[in-house]
Short mmCIF file of C-alpha atoms and ligand atoms in Angstrom, two decimals:
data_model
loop_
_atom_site.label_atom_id
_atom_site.label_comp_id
_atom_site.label_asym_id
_atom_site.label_seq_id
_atom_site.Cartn_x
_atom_site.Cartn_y
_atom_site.Cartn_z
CA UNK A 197 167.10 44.19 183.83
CA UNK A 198 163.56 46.12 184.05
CA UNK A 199 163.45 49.84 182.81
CA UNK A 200 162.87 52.48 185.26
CA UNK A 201 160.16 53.12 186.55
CA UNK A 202 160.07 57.28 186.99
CA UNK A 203 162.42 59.95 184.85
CA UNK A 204 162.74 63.53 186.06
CA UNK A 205 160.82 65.96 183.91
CA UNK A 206 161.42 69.22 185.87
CA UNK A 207 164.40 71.31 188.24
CA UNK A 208 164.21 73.94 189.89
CA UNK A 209 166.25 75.89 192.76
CA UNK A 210 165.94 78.68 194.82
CA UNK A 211 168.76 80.29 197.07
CA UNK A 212 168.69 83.82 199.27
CA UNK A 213 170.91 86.77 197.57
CA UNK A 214 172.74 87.14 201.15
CA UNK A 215 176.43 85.73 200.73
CA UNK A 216 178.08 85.01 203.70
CA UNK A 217 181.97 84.90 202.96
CA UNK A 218 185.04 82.92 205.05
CA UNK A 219 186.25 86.25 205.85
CA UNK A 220 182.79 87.72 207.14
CA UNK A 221 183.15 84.48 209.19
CA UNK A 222 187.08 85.48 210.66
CA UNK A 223 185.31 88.45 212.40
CA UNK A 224 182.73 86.20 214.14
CA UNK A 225 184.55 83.20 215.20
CA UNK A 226 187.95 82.25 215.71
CA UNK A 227 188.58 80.26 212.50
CA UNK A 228 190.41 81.43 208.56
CA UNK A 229 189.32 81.62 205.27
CA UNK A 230 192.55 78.97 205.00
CA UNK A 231 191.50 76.40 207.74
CA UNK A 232 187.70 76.17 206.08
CA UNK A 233 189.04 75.98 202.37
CA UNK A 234 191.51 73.38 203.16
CA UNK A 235 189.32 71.76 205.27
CA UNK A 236 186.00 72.05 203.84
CA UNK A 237 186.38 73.28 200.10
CA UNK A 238 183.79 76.14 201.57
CA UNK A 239 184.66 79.69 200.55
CA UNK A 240 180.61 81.25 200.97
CA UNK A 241 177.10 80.15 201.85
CA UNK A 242 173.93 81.88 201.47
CA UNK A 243 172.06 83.06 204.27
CA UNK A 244 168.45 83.39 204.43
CA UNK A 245 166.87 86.48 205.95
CA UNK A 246 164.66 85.98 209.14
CA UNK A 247 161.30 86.50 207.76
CA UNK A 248 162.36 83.54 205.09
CA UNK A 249 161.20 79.91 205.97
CA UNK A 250 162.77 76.63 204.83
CA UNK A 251 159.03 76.36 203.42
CA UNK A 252 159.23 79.64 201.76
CA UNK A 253 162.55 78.95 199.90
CA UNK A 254 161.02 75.57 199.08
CA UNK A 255 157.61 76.43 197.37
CA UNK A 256 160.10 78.89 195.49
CA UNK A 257 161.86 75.96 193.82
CA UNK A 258 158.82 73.77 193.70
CA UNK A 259 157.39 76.55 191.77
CA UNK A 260 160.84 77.05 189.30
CA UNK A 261 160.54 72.99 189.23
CA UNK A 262 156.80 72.70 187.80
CA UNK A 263 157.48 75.59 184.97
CA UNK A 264 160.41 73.58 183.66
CA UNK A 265 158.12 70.82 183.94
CA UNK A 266 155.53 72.65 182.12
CA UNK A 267 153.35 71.12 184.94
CA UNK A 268 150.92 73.45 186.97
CA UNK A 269 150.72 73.51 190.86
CA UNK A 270 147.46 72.23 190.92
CA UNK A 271 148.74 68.70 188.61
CA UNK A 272 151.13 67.90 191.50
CA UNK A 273 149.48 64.30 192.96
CA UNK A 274 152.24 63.75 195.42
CA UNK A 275 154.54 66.82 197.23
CA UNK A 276 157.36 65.46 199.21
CA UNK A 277 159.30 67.71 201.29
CA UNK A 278 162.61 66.07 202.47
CA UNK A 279 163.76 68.88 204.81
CA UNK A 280 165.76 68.73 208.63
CA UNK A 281 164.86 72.42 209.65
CA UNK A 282 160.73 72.64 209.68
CA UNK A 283 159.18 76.35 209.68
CA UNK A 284 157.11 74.60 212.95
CA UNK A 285 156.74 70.98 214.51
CA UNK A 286 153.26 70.39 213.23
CA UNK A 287 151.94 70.35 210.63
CA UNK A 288 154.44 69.31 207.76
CA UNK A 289 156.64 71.75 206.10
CA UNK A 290 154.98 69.85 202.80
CA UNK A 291 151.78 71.04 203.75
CA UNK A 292 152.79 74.71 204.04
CA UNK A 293 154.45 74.39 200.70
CA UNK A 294 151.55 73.06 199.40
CA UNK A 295 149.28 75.87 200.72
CA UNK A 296 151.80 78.48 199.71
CA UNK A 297 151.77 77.03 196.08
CA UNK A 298 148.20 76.23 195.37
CA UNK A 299 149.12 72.57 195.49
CA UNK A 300 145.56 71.66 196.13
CA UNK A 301 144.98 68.54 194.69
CA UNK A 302 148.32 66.88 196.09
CA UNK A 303 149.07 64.40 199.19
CA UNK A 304 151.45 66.53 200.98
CA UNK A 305 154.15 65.24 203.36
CA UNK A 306 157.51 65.29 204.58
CA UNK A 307 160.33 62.83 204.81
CA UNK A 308 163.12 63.51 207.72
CA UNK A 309 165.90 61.80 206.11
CA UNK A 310 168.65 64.67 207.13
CA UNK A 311 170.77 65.45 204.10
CA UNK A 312 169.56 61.76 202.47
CA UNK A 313 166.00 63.26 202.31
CA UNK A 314 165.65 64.54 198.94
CA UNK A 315 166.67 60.61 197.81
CA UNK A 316 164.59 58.75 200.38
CA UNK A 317 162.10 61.01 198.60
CA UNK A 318 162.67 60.10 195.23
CA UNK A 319 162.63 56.71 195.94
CA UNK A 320 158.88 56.93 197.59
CA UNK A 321 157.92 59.18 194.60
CA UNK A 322 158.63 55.54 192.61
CA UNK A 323 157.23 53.41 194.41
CA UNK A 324 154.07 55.78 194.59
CA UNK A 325 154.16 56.12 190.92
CA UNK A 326 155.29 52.62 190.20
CA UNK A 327 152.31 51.34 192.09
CA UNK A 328 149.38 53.60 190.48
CA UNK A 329 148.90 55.87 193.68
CA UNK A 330 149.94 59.07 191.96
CA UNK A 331 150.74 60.13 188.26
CA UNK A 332 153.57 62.49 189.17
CA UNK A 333 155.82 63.98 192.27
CA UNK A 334 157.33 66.82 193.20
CA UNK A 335 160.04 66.31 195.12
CA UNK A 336 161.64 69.43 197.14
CA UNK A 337 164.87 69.33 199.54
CA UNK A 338 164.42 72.67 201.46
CA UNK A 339 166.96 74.07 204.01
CA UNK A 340 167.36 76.91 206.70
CA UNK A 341 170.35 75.30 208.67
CA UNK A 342 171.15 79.11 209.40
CA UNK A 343 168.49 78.75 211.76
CA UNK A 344 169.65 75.33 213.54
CA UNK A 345 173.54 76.50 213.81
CA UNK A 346 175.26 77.77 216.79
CA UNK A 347 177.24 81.01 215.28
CA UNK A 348 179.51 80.63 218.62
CA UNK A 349 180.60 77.46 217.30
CA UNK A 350 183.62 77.36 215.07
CA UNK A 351 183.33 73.93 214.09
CA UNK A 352 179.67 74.01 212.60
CA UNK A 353 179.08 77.31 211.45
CA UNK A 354 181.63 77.37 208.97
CA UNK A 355 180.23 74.20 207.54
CA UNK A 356 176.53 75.09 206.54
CA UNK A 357 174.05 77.05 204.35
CA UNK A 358 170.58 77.55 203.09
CA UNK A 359 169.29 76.73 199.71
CA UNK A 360 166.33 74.54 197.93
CA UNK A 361 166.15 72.26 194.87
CA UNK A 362 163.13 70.46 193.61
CA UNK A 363 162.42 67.88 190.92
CA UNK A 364 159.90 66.44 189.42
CA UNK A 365 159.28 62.90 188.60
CA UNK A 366 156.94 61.58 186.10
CA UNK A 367 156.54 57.77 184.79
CA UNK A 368 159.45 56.92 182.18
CA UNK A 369 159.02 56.28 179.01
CA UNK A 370 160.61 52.97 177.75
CA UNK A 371 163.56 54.39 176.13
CA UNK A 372 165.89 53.17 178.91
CA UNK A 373 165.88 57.03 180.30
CA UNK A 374 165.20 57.73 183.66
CA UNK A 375 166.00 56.23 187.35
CA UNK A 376 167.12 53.38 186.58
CA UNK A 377 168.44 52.09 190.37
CA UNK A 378 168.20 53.21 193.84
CA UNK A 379 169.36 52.23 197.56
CA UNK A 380 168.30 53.46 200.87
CA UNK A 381 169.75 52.24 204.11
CA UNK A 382 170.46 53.68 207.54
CA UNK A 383 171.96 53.00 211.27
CA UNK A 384 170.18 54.63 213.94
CA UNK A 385 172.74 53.09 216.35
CA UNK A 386 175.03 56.15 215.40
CA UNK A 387 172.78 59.13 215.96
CA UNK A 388 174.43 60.32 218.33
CA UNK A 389 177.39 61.40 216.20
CA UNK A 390 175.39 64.11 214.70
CA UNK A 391 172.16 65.43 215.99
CA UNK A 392 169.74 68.46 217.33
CA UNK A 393 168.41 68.36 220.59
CA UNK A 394 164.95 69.37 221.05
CA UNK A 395 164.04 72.69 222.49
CA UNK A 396 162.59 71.33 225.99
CA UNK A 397 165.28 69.06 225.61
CA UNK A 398 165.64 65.26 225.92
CA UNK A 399 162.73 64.70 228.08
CA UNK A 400 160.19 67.23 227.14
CA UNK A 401 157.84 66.51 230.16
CA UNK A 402 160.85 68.45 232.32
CA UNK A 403 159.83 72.47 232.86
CA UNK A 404 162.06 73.77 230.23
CA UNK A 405 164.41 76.05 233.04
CA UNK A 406 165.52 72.86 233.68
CA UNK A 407 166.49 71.52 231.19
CA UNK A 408 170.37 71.11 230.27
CA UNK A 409 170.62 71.71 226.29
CA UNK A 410 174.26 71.65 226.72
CA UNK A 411 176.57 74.43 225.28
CA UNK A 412 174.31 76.17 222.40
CA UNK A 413 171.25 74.98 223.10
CA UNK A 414 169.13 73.10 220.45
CA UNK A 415 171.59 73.24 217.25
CA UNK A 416 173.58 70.89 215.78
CA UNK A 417 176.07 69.20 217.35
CA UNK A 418 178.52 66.94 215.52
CA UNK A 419 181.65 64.29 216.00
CA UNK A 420 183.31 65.65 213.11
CA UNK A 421 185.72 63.38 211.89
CA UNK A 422 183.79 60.34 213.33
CA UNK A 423 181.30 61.47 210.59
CA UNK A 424 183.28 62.13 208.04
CA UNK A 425 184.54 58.24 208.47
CA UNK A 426 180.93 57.19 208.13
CA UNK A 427 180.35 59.30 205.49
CA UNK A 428 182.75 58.35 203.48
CA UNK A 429 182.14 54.21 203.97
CA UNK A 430 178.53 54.74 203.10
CA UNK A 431 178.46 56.75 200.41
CA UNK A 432 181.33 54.46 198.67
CA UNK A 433 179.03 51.58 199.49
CA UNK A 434 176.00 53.53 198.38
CA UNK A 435 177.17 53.96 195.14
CA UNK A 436 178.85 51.13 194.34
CA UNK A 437 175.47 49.13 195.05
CA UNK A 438 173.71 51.17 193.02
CA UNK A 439 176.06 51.10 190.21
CA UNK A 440 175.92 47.35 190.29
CA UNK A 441 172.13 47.14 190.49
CA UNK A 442 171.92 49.08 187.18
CA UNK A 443 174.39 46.53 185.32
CA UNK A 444 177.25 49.67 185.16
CA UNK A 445 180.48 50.40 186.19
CA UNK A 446 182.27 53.82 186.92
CA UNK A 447 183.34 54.10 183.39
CA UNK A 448 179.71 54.58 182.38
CA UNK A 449 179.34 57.40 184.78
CA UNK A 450 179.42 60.60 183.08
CA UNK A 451 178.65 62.52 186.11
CA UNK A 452 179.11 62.01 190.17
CA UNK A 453 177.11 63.83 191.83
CA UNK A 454 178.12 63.65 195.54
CA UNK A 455 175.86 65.23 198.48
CA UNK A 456 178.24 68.39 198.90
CA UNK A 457 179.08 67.60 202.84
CA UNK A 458 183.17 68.31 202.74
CA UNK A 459 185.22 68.75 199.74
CA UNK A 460 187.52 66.10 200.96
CA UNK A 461 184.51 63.48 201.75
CA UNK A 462 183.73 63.90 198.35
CA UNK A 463 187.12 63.45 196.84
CA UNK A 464 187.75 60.10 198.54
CA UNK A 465 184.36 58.94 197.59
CA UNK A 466 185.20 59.75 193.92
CA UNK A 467 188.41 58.31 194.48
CA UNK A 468 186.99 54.59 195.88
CA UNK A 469 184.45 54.59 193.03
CA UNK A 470 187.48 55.41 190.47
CA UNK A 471 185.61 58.13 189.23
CA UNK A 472 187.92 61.08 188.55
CA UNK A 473 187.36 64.76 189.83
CA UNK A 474 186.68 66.00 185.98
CA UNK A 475 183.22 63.94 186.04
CA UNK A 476 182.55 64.96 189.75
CA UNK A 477 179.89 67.65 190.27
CA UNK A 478 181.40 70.11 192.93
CA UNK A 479 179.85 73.21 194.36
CA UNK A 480 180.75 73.55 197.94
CA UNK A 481 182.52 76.06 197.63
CA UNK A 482 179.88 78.84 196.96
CA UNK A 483 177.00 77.03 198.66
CA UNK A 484 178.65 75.04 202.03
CA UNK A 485 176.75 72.34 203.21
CA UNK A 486 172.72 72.37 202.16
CA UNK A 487 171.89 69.38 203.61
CA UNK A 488 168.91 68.20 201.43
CA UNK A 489 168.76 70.71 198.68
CA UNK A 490 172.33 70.11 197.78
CA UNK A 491 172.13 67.09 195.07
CA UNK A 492 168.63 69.08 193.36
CA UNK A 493 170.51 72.00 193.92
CA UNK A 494 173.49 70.41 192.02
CA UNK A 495 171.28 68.42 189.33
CA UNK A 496 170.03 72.00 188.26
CA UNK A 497 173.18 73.80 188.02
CA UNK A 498 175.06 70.96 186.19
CA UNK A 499 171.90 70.74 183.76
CA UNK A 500 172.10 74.45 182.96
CA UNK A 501 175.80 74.57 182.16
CA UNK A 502 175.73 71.42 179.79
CA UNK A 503 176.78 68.99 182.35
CA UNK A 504 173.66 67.31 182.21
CA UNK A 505 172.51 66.15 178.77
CA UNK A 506 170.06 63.68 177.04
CA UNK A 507 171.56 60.48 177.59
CA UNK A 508 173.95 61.49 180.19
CA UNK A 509 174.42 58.82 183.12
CA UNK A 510 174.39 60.31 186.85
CA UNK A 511 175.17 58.62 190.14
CA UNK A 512 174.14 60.48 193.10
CA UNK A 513 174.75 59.55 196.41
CA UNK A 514 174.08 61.32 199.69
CA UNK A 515 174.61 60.48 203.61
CA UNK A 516 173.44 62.41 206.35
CA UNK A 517 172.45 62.16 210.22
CA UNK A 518 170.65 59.32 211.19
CA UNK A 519 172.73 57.97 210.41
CA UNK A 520 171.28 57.86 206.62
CA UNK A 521 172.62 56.99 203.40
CA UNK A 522 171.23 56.47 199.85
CA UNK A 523 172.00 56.57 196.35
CA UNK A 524 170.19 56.74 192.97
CA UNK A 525 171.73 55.62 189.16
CA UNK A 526 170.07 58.11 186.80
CA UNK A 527 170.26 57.98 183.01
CA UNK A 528 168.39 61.44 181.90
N1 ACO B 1075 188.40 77.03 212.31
C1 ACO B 1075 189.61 76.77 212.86
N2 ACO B 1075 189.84 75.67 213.59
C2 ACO B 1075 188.82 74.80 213.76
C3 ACO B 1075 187.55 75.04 213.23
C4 ACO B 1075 187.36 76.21 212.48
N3 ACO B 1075 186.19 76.52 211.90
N4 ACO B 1075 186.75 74.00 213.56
C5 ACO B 1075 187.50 73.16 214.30
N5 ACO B 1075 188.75 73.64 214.42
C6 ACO B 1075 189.89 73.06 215.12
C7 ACO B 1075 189.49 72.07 216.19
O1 ACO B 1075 189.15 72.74 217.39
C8 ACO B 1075 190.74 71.25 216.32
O2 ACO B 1075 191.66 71.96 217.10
P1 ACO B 1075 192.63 71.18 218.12
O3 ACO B 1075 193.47 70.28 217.26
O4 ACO B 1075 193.39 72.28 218.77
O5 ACO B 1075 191.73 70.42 219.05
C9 ACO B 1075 191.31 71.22 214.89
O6 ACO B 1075 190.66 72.30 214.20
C10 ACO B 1075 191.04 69.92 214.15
O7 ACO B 1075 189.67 69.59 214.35
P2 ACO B 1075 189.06 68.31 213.69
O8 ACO B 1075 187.60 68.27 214.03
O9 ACO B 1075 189.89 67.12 213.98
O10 ACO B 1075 189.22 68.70 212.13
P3 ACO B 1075 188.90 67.87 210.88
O11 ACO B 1075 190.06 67.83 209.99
O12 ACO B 1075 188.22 66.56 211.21
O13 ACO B 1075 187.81 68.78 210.18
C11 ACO B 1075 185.46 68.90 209.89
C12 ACO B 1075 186.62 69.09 210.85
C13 ACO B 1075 185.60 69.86 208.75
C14 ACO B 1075 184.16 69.20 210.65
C15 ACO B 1075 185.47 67.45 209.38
O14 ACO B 1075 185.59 66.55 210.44
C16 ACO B 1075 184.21 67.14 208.60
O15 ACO B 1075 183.97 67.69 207.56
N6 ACO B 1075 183.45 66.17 209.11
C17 ACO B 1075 182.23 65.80 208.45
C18 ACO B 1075 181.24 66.86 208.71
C19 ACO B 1075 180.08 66.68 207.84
O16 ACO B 1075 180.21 66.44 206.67
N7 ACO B 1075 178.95 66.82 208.46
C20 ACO B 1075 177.76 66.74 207.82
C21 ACO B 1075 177.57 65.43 207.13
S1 ACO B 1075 176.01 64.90 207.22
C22 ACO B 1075 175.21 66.21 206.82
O17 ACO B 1075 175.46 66.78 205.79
C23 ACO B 1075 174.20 66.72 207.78
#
């Protein structure tokens, strides 16, 4: 089997201060603190304030990212900013991070891969890197879903947060560290099931008075369970791909670390990989659903309590609207 190609050299994360509790929730919807934990595993989220951009919070991790790299913003060849709620339609969230960090010798862009857009990411950082076109990537999952909820609606609200992780990827060294398999797929035939209509709505050439948005306008709007079934197939067939393309089994994972969409999606994904809950990274519960940032999110918070060490073997896996699914095997 060939060595990877890329190893991440860098983390960073940045989330608001504002906690927004299951209880603060009870007083603005009709739901309990006991129908989201059993459902969800979600006891808080953060909240950003309004003057704070998904491409604020993201040049704040970028940033955090490049210092752990030792790497300066002006080394960065290749910023890719995997992110569902853009600060503005044009021009690319990337290319606002990149202003806002002094990226100025990078190719800035962004990759709409819902929460599967920090790995679609990584694996165009590899191929970008494996094929000469840039030394080095930053790769940033940034999220405002705050701004893309309806807080009338019970059953999304609960569910989301805001928070940003970024990594950096460098070319490995041939000591067998590093990404060492990835897979990308996704089914367009079932966007339906989870989606955001556009603000002039589905034709935009209609005058926007119009326009029927349907109840909340343009925020998300989800077929729960029907995507928890999906999610749940494709990330067990995500990982066990990936697994397989790096020549290991779940016994050579020392660490699972699931997009954090629904405490219980991620148990039975654990569960069909045979992967117990003891090497299963887990932080739902104080973060919600991040969408993007959650698996950089995760990678850094797992590094910095020991989780994560030299040597250690990761599988991360992530599915999202699109539909989209991908997964990555990671020896660090
Ligand atoms: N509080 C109280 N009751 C609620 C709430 C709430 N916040 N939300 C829904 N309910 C009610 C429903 O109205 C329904 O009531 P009814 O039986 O009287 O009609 C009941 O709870 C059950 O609703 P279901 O939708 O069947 O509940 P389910 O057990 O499927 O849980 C959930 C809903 C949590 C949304 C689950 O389906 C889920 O997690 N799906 C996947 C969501 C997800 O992960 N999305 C993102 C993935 S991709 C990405 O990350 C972008």
């Amino acid at each position: 089997m060939k060595g990877p190609i890329v190893r991440m050299s860098g983390v960073g994360m940045w989330v608001p201060e504002r906690v927004l509790t299951n209880s603060e929730l009870e007083k603005m919807v009709d739901t309990s603190d006991e129908w989201i934990t059993t459902r969800t595993g979600i006891k808080e989220r953060r909240i950003a304030d309004e003057k704070t951009t998904a491409a604020d919070m993201g040049a704040r991790a970028g940033l955090a990212a490049l210092d752990d790299a030792g790497m300066a913003p002006e080394d960065v060849d290749a910023l890719i900013v995997a992110t569902a709620t853009p600060d503005r339609l044009l021009p690319a969230t990337a290319c606002d991070v990149q202003a806002m960090m002094g990226a100025k010798n990078a190719v800035a862009f962004d990759v709409w891969g819902a929460c599967t857009g920090w790995l679609y990411g990584i694996n165009i950082a590899q191929g970008l890197i494996g094929t000469g076109q840039a030394r080095n990537a930053l790769i940033i999952g940034t999220e405002k879903l705050s701004s893309i909820v309806d807080w009338k609606d019970r059953s999304t609200v609960v569910l989301f947060g805001d928070a940003a992780g970024a990594t950096v990827v460098v070319p490995a060294a041939t000591d067998g560290r590093g990404v060492v398999a990835t897979y990308m797929k996704s089914d367009g035939s079932l966007g339906d099931l989870l989606f955001r209509p556009p603000a002039r709505g589905l034709n935009p050439s209609i005058p926007i008075d119009v326009v029927a948005l349907g109840e909340g306008g343009n925020t998300i709007k989800m077929a729960g369970p029907e995507v928890f079934k999906s999610a749940v197939r494709s990330m067990c067939e995500a990982a066990e791909i990936a697994l397989k393309d790096a020549g290991l089994t779940a016994g050579d994972v020392d660490l699972l670390i699931p997009h954090q969409a629904n405490i219980r999606i991620i148990e039975a994904t654990a569960k069909y990989a045979g992967i117990p809950m003891d090497r299963v990274w887990v932080n739902i519960d104080r973060y919600g659903n991040t969408s993007s940032a959650s698996i950089p999110v995760s990678i850094y918070e797992a590094r910095a309590c020991g989780r994560i060490q030299a040597g250690s073997v990761l599988l991360l896996v992530a599915f999202g609207s699109g539909f989209t699914w991908a997964s990555a095997v990671v020896r660090w």
